[in-house]
mmCIF file of C-alpha atoms in Angstrom:
data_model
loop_
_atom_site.group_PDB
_atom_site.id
_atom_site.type_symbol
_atom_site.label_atom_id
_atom_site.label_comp_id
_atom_site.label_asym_id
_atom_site.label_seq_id
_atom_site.Cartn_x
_atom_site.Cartn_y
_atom_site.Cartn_z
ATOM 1 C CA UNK A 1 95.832 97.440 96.324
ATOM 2 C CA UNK A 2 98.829 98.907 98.020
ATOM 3 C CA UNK A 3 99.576 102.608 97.865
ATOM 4 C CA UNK A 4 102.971 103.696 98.962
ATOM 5 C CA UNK A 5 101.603 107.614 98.993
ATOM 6 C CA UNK A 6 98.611 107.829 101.299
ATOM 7 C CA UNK A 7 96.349 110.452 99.211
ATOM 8 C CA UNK A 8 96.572 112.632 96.902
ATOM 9 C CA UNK A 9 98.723 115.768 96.708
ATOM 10 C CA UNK A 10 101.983 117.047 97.512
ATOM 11 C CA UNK A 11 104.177 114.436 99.689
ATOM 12 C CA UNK A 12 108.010 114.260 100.400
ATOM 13 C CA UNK A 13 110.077 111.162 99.081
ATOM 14 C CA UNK A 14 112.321 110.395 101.756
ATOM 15 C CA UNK A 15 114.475 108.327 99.888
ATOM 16 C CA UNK A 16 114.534 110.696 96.961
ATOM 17 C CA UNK A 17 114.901 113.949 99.209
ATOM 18 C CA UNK A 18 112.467 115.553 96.826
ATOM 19 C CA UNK A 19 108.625 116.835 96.531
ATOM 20 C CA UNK A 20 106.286 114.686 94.322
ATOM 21 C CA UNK A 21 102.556 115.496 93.474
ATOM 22 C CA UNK A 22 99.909 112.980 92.627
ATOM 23 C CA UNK A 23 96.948 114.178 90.823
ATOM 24 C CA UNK A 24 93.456 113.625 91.494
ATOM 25 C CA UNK A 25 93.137 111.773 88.122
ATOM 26 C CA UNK A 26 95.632 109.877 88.515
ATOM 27 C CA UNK A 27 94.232 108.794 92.195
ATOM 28 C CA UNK A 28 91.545 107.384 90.032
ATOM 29 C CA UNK A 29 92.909 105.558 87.571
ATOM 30 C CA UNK A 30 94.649 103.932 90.266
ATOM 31 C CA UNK A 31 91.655 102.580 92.348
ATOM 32 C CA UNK A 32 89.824 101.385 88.611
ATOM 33 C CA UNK A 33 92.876 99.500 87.857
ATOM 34 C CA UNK A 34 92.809 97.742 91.346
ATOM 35 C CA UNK A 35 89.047 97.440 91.641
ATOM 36 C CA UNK A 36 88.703 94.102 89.700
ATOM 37 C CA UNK A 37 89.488 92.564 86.549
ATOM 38 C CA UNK A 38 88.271 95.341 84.153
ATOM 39 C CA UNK A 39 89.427 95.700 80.785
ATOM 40 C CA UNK A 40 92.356 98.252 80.792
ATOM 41 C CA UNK A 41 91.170 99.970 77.759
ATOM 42 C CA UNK A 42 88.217 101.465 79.101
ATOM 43 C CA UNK A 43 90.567 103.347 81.401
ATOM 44 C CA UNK A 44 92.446 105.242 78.922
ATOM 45 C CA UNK A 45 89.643 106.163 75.810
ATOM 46 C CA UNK A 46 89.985 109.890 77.612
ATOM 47 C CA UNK A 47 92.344 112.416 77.372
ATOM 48 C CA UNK A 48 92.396 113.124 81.062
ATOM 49 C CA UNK A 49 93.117 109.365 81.148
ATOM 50 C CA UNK A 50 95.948 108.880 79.122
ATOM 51 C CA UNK A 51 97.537 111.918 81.205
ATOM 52 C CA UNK A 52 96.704 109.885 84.492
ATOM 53 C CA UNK A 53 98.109 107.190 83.045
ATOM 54 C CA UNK A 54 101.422 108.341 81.771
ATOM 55 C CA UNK A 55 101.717 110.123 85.439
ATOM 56 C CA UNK A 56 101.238 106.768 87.193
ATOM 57 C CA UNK A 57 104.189 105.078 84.443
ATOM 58 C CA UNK A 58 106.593 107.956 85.995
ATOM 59 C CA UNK A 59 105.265 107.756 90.009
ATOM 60 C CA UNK A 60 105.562 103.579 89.684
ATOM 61 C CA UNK A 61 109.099 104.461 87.807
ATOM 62 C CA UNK A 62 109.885 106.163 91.302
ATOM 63 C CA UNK A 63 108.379 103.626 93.404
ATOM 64 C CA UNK A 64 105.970 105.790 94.907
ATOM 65 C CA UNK A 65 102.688 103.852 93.766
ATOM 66 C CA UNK A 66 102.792 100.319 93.494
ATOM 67 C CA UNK A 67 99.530 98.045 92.837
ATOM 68 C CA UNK A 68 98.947 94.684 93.283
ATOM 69 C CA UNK A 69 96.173 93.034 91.243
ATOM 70 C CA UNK A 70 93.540 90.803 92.038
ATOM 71 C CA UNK A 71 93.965 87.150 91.342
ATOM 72 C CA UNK A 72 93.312 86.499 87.919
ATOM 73 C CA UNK A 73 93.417 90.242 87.175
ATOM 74 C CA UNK A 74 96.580 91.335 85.833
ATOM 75 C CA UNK A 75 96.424 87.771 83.527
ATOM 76 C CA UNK A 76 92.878 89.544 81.904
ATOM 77 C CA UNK A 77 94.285 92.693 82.212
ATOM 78 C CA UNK A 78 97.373 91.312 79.642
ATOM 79 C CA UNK A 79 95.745 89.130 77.216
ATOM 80 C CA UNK A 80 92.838 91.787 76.377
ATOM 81 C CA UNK A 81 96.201 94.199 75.921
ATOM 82 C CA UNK A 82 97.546 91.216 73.523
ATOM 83 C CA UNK A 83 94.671 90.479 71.979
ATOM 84 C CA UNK A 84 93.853 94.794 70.911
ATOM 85 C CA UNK A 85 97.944 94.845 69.264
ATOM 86 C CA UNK A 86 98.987 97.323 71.741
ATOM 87 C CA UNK A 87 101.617 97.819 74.353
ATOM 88 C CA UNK A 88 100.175 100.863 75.845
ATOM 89 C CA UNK A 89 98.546 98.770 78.714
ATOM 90 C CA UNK A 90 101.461 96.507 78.747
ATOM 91 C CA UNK A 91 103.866 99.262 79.735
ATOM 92 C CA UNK A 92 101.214 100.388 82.313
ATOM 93 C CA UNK A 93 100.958 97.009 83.749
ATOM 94 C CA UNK A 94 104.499 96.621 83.673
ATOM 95 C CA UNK A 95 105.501 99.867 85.632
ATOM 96 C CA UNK A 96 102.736 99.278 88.470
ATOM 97 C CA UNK A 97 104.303 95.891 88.911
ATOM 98 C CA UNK A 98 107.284 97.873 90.585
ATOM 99 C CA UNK A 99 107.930 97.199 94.206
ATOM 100 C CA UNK A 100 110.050 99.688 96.432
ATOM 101 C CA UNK A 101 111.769 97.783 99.167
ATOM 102 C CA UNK A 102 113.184 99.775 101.952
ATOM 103 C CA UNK A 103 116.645 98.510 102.704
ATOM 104 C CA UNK A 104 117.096 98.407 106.888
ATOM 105 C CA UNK A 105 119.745 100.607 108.148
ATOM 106 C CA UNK A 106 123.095 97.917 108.892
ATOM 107 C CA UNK A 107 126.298 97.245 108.150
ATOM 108 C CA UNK A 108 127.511 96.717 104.393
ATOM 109 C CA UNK A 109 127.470 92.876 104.345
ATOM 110 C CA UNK A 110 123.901 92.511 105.895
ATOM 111 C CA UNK A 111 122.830 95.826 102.546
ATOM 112 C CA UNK A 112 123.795 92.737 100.104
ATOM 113 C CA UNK A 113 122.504 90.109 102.030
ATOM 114 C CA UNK A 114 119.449 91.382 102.109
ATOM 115 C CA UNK A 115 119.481 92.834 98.362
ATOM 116 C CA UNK A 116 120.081 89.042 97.553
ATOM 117 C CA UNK A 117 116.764 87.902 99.166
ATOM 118 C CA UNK A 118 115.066 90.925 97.460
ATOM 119 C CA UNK A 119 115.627 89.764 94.223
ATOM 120 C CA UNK A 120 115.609 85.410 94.381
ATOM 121 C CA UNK A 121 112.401 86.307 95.991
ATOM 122 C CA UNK A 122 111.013 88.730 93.187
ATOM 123 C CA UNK A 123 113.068 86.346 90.171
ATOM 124 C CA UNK A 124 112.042 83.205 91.882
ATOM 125 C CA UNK A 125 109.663 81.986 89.085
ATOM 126 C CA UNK A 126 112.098 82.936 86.223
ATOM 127 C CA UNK A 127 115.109 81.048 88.316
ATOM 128 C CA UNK A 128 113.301 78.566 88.754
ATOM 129 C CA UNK A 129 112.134 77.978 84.826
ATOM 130 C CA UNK A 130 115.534 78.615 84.204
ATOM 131 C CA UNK A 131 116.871 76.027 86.494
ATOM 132 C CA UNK A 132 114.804 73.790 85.584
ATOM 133 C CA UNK A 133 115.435 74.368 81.599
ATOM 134 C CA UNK A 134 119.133 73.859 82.132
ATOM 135 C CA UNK A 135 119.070 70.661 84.268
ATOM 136 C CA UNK A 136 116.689 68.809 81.828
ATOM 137 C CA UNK A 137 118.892 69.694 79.261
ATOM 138 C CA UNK A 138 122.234 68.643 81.430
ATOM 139 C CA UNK A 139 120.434 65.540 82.215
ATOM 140 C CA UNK A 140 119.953 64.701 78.757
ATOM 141 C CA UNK A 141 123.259 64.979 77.634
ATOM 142 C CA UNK A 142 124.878 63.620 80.459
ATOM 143 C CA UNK A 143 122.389 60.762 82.161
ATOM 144 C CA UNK A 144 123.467 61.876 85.321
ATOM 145 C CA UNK A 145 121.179 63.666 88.204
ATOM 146 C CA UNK A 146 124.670 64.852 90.032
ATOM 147 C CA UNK A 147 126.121 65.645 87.078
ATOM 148 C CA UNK A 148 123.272 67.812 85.967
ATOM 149 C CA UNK A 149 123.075 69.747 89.043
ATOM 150 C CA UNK A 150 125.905 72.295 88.755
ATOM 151 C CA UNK A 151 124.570 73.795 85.214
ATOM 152 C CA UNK A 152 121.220 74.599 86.916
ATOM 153 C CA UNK A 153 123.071 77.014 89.070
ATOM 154 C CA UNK A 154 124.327 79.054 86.298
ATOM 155 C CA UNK A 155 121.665 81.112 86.774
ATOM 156 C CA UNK A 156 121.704 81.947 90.186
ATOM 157 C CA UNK A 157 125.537 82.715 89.474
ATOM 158 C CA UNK A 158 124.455 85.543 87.123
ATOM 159 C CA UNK A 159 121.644 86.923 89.358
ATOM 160 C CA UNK A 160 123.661 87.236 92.094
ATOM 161 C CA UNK A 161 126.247 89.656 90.489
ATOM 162 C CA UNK A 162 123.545 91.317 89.747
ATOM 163 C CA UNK A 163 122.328 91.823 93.302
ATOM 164 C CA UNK A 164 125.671 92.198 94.477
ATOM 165 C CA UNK A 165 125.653 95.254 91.944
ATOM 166 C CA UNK A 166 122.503 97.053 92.981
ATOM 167 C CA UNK A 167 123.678 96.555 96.713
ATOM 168 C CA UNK A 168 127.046 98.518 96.193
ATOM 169 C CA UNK A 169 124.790 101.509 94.676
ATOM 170 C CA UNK A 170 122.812 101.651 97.678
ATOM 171 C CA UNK A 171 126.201 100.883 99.891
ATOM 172 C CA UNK A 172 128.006 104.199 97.942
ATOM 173 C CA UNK A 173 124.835 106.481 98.180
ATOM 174 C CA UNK A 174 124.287 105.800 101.844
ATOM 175 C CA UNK A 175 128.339 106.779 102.216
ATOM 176 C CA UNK A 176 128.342 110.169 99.765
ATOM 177 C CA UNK A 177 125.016 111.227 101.504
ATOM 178 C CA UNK A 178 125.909 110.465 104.977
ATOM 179 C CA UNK A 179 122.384 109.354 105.379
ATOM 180 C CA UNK A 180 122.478 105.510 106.561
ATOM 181 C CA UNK A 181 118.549 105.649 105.699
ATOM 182 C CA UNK A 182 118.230 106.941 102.249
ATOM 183 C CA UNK A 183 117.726 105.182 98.760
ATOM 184 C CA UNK A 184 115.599 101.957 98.217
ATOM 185 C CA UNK A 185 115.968 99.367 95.567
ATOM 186 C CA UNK A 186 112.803 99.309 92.825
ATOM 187 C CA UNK A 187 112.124 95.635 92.128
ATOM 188 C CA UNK A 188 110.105 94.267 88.825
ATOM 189 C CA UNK A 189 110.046 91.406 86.519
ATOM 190 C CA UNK A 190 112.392 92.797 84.151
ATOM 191 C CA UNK A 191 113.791 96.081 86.281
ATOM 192 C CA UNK A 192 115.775 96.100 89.112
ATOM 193 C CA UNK A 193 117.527 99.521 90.221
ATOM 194 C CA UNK A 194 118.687 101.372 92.935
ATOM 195 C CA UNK A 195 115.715 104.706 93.756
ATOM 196 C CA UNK A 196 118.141 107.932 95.072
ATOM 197 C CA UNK A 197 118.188 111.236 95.467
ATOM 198 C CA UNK A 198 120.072 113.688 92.830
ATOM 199 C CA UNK A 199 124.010 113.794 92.678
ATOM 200 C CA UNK A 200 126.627 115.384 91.007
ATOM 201 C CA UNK A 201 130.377 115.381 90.208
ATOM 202 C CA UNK A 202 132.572 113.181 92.617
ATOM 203 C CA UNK A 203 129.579 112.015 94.408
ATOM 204 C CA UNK A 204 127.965 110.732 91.253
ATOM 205 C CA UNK A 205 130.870 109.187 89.736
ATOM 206 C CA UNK A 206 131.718 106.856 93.234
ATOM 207 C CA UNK A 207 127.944 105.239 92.665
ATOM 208 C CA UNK A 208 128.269 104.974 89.295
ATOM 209 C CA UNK A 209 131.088 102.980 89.778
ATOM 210 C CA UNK A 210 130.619 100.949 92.571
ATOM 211 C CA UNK A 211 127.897 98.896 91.067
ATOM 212 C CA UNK A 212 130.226 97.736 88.208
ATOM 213 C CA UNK A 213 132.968 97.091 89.906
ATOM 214 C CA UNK A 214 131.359 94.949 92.646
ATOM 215 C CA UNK A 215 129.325 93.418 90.032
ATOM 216 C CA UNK A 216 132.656 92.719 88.286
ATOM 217 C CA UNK A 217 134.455 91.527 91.556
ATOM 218 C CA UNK A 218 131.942 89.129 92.484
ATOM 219 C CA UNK A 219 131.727 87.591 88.884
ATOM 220 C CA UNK A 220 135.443 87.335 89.066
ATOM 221 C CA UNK A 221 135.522 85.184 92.456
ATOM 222 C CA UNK A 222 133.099 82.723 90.797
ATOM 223 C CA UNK A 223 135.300 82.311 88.013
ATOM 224 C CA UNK A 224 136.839 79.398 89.565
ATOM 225 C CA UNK A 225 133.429 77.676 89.387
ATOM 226 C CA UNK A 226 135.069 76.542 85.487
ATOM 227 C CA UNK A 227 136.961 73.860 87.363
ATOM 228 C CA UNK A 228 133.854 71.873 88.940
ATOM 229 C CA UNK A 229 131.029 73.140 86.029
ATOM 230 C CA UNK A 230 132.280 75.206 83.140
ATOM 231 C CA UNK A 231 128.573 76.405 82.080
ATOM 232 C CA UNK A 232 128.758 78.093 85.724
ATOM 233 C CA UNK A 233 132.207 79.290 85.205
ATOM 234 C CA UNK A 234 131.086 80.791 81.653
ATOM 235 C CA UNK A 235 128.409 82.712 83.215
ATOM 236 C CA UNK A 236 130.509 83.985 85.796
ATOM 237 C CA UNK A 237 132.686 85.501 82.797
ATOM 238 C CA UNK A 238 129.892 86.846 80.819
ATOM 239 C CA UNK A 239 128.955 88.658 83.894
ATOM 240 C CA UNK A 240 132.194 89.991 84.339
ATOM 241 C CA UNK A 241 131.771 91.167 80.492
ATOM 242 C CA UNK A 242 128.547 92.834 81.556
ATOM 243 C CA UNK A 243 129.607 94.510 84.311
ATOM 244 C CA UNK A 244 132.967 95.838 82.503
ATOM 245 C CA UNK A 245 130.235 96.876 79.446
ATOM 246 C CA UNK A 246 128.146 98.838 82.340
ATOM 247 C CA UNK A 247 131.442 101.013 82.834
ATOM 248 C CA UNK A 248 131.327 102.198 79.006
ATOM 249 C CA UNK A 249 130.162 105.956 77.801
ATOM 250 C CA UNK A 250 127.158 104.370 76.234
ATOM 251 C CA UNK A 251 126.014 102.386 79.229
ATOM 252 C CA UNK A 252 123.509 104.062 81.560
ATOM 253 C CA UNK A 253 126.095 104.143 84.916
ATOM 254 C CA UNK A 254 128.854 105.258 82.192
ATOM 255 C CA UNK A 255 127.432 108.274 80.963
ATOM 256 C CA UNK A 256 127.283 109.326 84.723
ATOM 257 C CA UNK A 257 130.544 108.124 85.168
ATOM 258 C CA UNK A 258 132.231 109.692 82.371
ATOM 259 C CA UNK A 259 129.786 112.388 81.629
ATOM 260 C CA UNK A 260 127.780 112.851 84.962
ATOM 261 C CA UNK A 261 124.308 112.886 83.489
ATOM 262 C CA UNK A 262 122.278 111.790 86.484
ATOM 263 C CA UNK A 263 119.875 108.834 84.814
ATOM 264 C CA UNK A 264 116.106 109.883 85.448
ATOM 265 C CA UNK A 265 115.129 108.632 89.046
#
Protein backbone atom coordinates (compact mmCIF):
# COMPACT_ATOMS: atom_id res chain seq x y z
CA UNK A 1 0.00 0.00 0.00
CA UNK A 2 1.10 3.48 -0.84
CA UNK A 3 -0.17 6.47 1.08
CA UNK A 4 0.46 9.83 -0.42
CA UNK A 5 -0.65 11.55 3.20
CA UNK A 6 1.57 10.14 5.92
CA UNK A 7 -1.14 9.86 8.91
CA UNK A 8 -4.00 10.96 9.77
CA UNK A 9 -5.18 14.54 10.30
CA UNK A 10 -4.88 17.87 8.97
CA UNK A 11 -2.09 18.13 6.06
CA UNK A 12 -1.46 20.85 3.33
CA UNK A 13 -1.85 19.88 -0.48
CA UNK A 14 0.87 21.54 -2.10
CA UNK A 15 -0.36 21.21 -5.38
CA UNK A 16 -3.86 22.18 -4.39
CA UNK A 17 -2.69 25.16 -2.04
CA UNK A 18 -5.38 24.00 0.33
CA UNK A 19 -5.94 22.13 3.88
CA UNK A 20 -7.34 18.52 3.70
CA UNK A 21 -8.29 16.28 6.76
CA UNK A 22 -8.27 12.53 6.81
CA UNK A 23 -10.27 10.86 9.39
CA UNK A 24 -9.37 8.21 11.65
CA UNK A 25 -12.03 5.95 10.00
CA UNK A 26 -11.15 6.49 7.01
CA UNK A 27 -7.28 5.63 7.98
CA UNK A 28 -8.85 2.30 8.56
CA UNK A 29 -10.69 1.44 5.89
CA UNK A 30 -7.68 2.18 4.06
CA UNK A 31 -5.21 -0.34 5.69
CA UNK A 32 -8.37 -3.30 5.49
CA UNK A 33 -8.61 -2.63 1.90
CA UNK A 34 -4.76 -3.06 1.43
CA UNK A 35 -4.28 -5.81 3.98
CA UNK A 36 -5.13 -8.77 1.62
CA UNK A 37 -7.70 -10.00 -0.58
CA UNK A 38 -10.78 -9.52 1.71
CA UNK A 39 -14.13 -9.25 0.48
CA UNK A 40 -14.97 -5.48 0.10
CA UNK A 41 -18.34 -5.84 1.53
CA UNK A 42 -17.42 -6.57 4.90
CA UNK A 43 -15.86 -3.12 4.91
CA UNK A 44 -18.84 -1.10 4.37
CA UNK A 45 -22.00 -3.15 6.41
CA UNK A 46 -21.41 0.03 9.00
CA UNK A 47 -22.45 3.33 8.96
CA UNK A 48 -19.15 4.71 10.10
CA UNK A 49 -17.96 2.68 7.08
CA UNK A 50 -19.83 3.85 4.34
CA UNK A 51 -18.79 7.50 5.63
CA UNK A 52 -15.02 6.31 5.49
CA UNK A 53 -15.64 5.12 2.40
CA UNK A 54 -17.29 7.92 0.55
CA UNK A 55 -14.33 10.18 2.23
CA UNK A 56 -11.64 7.98 0.66
CA UNK A 57 -13.84 8.25 -3.11
CA UNK A 58 -13.29 12.24 -2.61
CA UNK A 59 -9.36 12.11 -1.03
CA UNK A 60 -8.43 9.40 -4.11
CA UNK A 61 -10.58 12.03 -6.41
CA UNK A 62 -7.78 14.55 -5.17
CA UNK A 63 -4.97 12.26 -5.39
CA UNK A 64 -4.12 12.40 -1.93
CA UNK A 65 -4.54 8.53 -1.10
CA UNK A 66 -3.75 6.15 -3.59
CA UNK A 67 -3.61 2.18 -2.91
CA UNK A 68 -2.16 -0.41 -4.66
CA UNK A 69 -3.54 -3.93 -4.16
CA UNK A 70 -2.05 -7.10 -3.62
CA UNK A 71 -1.63 -9.44 -6.51
CA UNK A 72 -4.69 -11.13 -7.13
CA UNK A 73 -6.52 -8.69 -4.83
CA UNK A 74 -8.21 -6.06 -6.62
CA UNK A 75 -9.34 -9.12 -9.34
CA UNK A 76 -11.32 -10.77 -5.91
CA UNK A 77 -12.00 -7.58 -4.75
CA UNK A 78 -14.13 -6.96 -8.37
CA UNK A 79 -15.75 -10.14 -9.13
CA UNK A 80 -17.26 -10.55 -5.42
CA UNK A 81 -18.51 -6.68 -6.30
CA UNK A 82 -19.94 -8.32 -9.72
CA UNK A 83 -21.12 -11.19 -8.45
CA UNK A 84 -23.40 -9.07 -5.17
CA UNK A 85 -25.10 -6.57 -8.38
CA UNK A 86 -23.51 -3.59 -6.99
CA UNK A 87 -21.23 -0.81 -8.05
CA UNK A 88 -20.68 0.59 -4.69
CA UNK A 89 -17.27 -1.29 -4.39
CA UNK A 90 -16.64 -0.79 -7.99
CA UNK A 91 -16.59 2.98 -7.68
CA UNK A 92 -14.39 2.50 -4.53
CA UNK A 93 -12.01 0.36 -6.34
CA UNK A 94 -12.06 2.55 -9.16
CA UNK A 95 -11.19 5.90 -7.33
CA UNK A 96 -8.23 4.23 -5.20
CA UNK A 97 -6.84 3.13 -8.51
CA UNK A 98 -5.92 6.94 -9.00
CA UNK A 99 -2.28 7.77 -9.24
CA UNK A 100 -0.96 11.46 -8.66
CA UNK A 101 2.18 12.00 -10.66
CA UNK A 102 4.20 14.98 -9.81
CA UNK A 103 5.20 16.71 -12.99
CA UNK A 104 9.21 17.92 -12.59
CA UNK A 105 9.68 21.56 -12.78
CA UNK A 106 11.10 22.24 -16.84
CA UNK A 107 10.51 23.84 -19.73
CA UNK A 108 7.05 23.45 -21.67
CA UNK A 109 8.15 20.81 -24.22
CA UNK A 110 9.83 18.43 -21.62
CA UNK A 111 5.68 19.16 -19.26
CA UNK A 112 4.25 17.17 -22.49
CA UNK A 113 6.90 14.93 -22.96
CA UNK A 114 6.68 13.69 -19.90
CA UNK A 115 2.67 13.82 -19.66
CA UNK A 116 3.01 11.48 -22.78
CA UNK A 117 4.98 8.77 -20.87
CA UNK A 118 2.50 9.24 -17.94
CA UNK A 119 -0.26 8.10 -19.74
CA UNK A 120 1.19 5.16 -22.62
CA UNK A 121 2.55 3.91 -19.41
CA UNK A 122 -0.81 3.94 -17.32
CA UNK A 123 -3.03 3.05 -20.96
CA UNK A 124 -0.43 0.60 -22.01
CA UNK A 125 -2.68 -2.53 -21.66
CA UNK A 126 -5.76 -0.86 -23.31
CA UNK A 127 -3.28 0.45 -26.33
CA UNK A 128 -2.07 -2.40 -26.62
CA UNK A 129 -5.61 -4.52 -26.92
CA UNK A 130 -6.49 -1.86 -29.05
CA UNK A 131 -3.57 -2.16 -31.31
CA UNK A 132 -3.71 -5.33 -31.50
CA UNK A 133 -7.70 -5.42 -32.32
CA UNK A 134 -7.14 -3.06 -35.21
CA UNK A 135 -4.15 -4.78 -36.91
CA UNK A 136 -5.86 -8.27 -36.91
CA UNK A 137 -8.63 -6.73 -38.38
CA UNK A 138 -6.34 -4.61 -41.07
CA UNK A 139 -4.62 -7.78 -41.71
CA UNK A 140 -7.65 -9.49 -42.59
CA UNK A 141 -8.90 -7.26 -44.98
CA UNK A 142 -5.84 -6.40 -46.52
CA UNK A 143 -3.30 -9.68 -46.33
CA UNK A 144 -0.64 -7.44 -45.76
CA UNK A 145 1.63 -7.15 -42.37
CA UNK A 146 2.93 -3.49 -43.73
CA UNK A 147 -0.17 -2.62 -44.80
CA UNK A 148 -1.79 -3.39 -41.51
CA UNK A 149 0.57 -1.50 -39.49
CA UNK A 150 -0.54 2.13 -39.86
CA UNK A 151 -4.33 1.40 -38.57
CA UNK A 152 -2.86 0.00 -35.31
CA UNK A 153 -1.57 3.43 -34.61
CA UNK A 154 -4.86 5.05 -34.66
CA UNK A 155 -4.95 4.70 -31.28
CA UNK A 156 -1.94 6.09 -30.10
CA UNK A 157 -2.96 9.11 -32.47
CA UNK A 158 -6.01 9.73 -30.24
CA UNK A 159 -4.21 9.23 -26.88
CA UNK A 160 -1.75 11.48 -27.60
CA UNK A 161 -4.08 14.55 -28.13
CA UNK A 162 -5.21 13.63 -25.22
CA UNK A 163 -1.93 13.95 -23.33
CA UNK A 164 -1.01 16.80 -25.26
CA UNK A 165 -4.34 18.28 -23.67
CA UNK A 166 -3.80 17.54 -20.01
CA UNK A 167 -0.13 18.89 -20.48
CA UNK A 168 -1.30 22.45 -21.68
CA UNK A 169 -3.58 22.56 -18.34
CA UNK A 170 -0.70 21.97 -16.26
CA UNK A 171 1.55 24.32 -18.78
CA UNK A 172 -1.35 27.38 -18.22
CA UNK A 173 -1.72 26.77 -14.37
CA UNK A 174 2.00 26.78 -13.74
CA UNK A 175 1.95 30.36 -15.92
CA UNK A 176 -1.40 32.09 -14.11
CA UNK A 177 0.03 30.89 -10.69
CA UNK A 178 3.55 31.81 -11.18
CA UNK A 179 4.36 28.69 -9.32
CA UNK A 180 6.63 26.42 -11.75
CA UNK A 181 5.88 23.58 -9.00
CA UNK A 182 2.21 23.43 -8.56
CA UNK A 183 -0.58 21.07 -10.04
CA UNK A 184 -0.08 17.28 -10.78
CA UNK A 185 -1.85 15.16 -13.28
CA UNK A 186 -4.36 12.28 -11.57
CA UNK A 187 -3.91 9.15 -13.68
CA UNK A 188 -6.60 6.05 -13.78
CA UNK A 189 -7.94 3.53 -16.09
CA UNK A 190 -10.68 5.56 -17.29
CA UNK A 191 -9.67 9.26 -15.69
CA UNK A 192 -7.03 11.31 -16.56
CA UNK A 193 -7.04 15.11 -15.31
CA UNK A 194 -5.03 17.81 -14.39
CA UNK A 195 -5.16 18.19 -9.86
CA UNK A 196 -4.93 22.37 -9.19
CA UNK A 197 -5.54 24.74 -6.93
CA UNK A 198 -8.84 27.11 -7.13
CA UNK A 199 -9.13 29.89 -9.91
CA UNK A 200 -11.27 32.40 -11.04
CA UNK A 201 -12.13 34.83 -13.88
CA UNK A 202 -9.24 35.42 -16.47
CA UNK A 203 -7.10 32.96 -14.77
CA UNK A 204 -9.68 30.23 -15.07
CA UNK A 205 -10.75 30.86 -18.48
CA UNK A 206 -6.74 30.68 -19.99
CA UNK A 207 -6.69 26.82 -18.48
CA UNK A 208 -9.84 26.08 -19.53
CA UNK A 209 -8.86 26.80 -22.79
CA UNK A 210 -5.58 25.75 -23.29
CA UNK A 211 -6.33 22.11 -23.00
CA UNK A 212 -8.77 22.28 -25.99
CA UNK A 213 -7.03 24.15 -28.07
CA UNK A 214 -3.74 22.21 -27.83
CA UNK A 215 -5.72 19.15 -27.90
CA UNK A 216 -7.27 20.59 -31.09
CA UNK A 217 -3.84 21.79 -32.56
CA UNK A 218 -2.17 18.63 -32.19
CA UNK A 219 -5.14 16.60 -33.75
CA UNK A 220 -4.99 19.06 -36.55
CA UNK A 221 -1.12 18.44 -37.41
CA UNK A 222 -1.90 14.69 -37.64
CA UNK A 223 -4.50 15.30 -40.02
CA UNK A 224 -2.19 14.76 -42.78
CA UNK A 225 -1.75 11.17 -41.53
CA UNK A 226 -5.18 10.64 -44.20
CA UNK A 227 -2.64 10.57 -47.00
CA UNK A 228 -0.46 7.42 -45.81
CA UNK A 229 -3.54 5.64 -43.49
CA UNK A 230 -6.94 7.24 -43.54
CA UNK A 231 -8.21 5.23 -40.28
CA UNK A 232 -5.24 7.35 -38.59
CA UNK A 233 -6.19 10.44 -40.36
CA UNK A 234 -9.99 9.86 -39.22
CA UNK A 235 -9.00 9.66 -35.72
CA UNK A 236 -6.98 12.58 -35.88
CA UNK A 237 -10.35 14.43 -36.99
CA UNK A 238 -12.56 12.94 -34.46
CA UNK A 239 -10.14 14.23 -31.99
CA UNK A 240 -10.21 17.50 -33.33
CA UNK A 241 -14.22 17.11 -32.97
CA UNK A 242 -13.61 16.24 -29.34
CA UNK A 243 -11.51 18.75 -28.45
CA UNK A 244 -13.72 21.58 -30.31
CA UNK A 245 -16.87 19.67 -28.23
CA UNK A 246 -14.64 20.22 -24.87
CA UNK A 247 -14.91 24.10 -25.68
CA UNK A 248 -18.91 23.94 -25.53
CA UNK A 249 -21.15 25.40 -22.40
CA UNK A 250 -22.09 21.87 -21.61
CA UNK A 251 -18.61 20.42 -21.55
CA UNK A 252 -16.82 20.35 -18.19
CA UNK A 253 -13.71 22.99 -19.35
CA UNK A 254 -16.72 25.03 -21.10
CA UNK A 255 -18.75 25.80 -18.29
CA UNK A 256 -15.47 27.29 -16.76
CA UNK A 257 -14.78 28.85 -19.82
CA UNK A 258 -17.96 30.44 -20.51
CA UNK A 259 -19.41 30.39 -17.09
CA UNK A 260 -16.31 30.08 -14.71
CA UNK A 261 -17.63 27.35 -12.48
CA UNK A 262 -14.39 25.88 -11.19
CA UNK A 263 -15.04 21.81 -11.77
CA UNK A 264 -14.64 20.05 -8.24
CA UNK A 265 -10.81 19.35 -7.70
Amino acid sequence: MMLALPRPGEVIDPHRAMQVRIELDAWHTLDLLGSGPKPASRLWHETTADCASAQLVTLAGHGLVHLRFPRGSLARQVLSALRRGTDHELRMLTALSLRRVHVPVCRWPSITARCLLVVLRAWAGVLALAGAAMFTTALALTGSPLRALPPALAPLVLVTTIAVHEAAHLIAVRTVTGNPGCGALLVGLFRLSVIRPELTGRALRIVAAAGPSAGFSCGLLACPLLAIDPLCGLTALLSCALHLANLTPRAPDGQQLWYQRPTPR
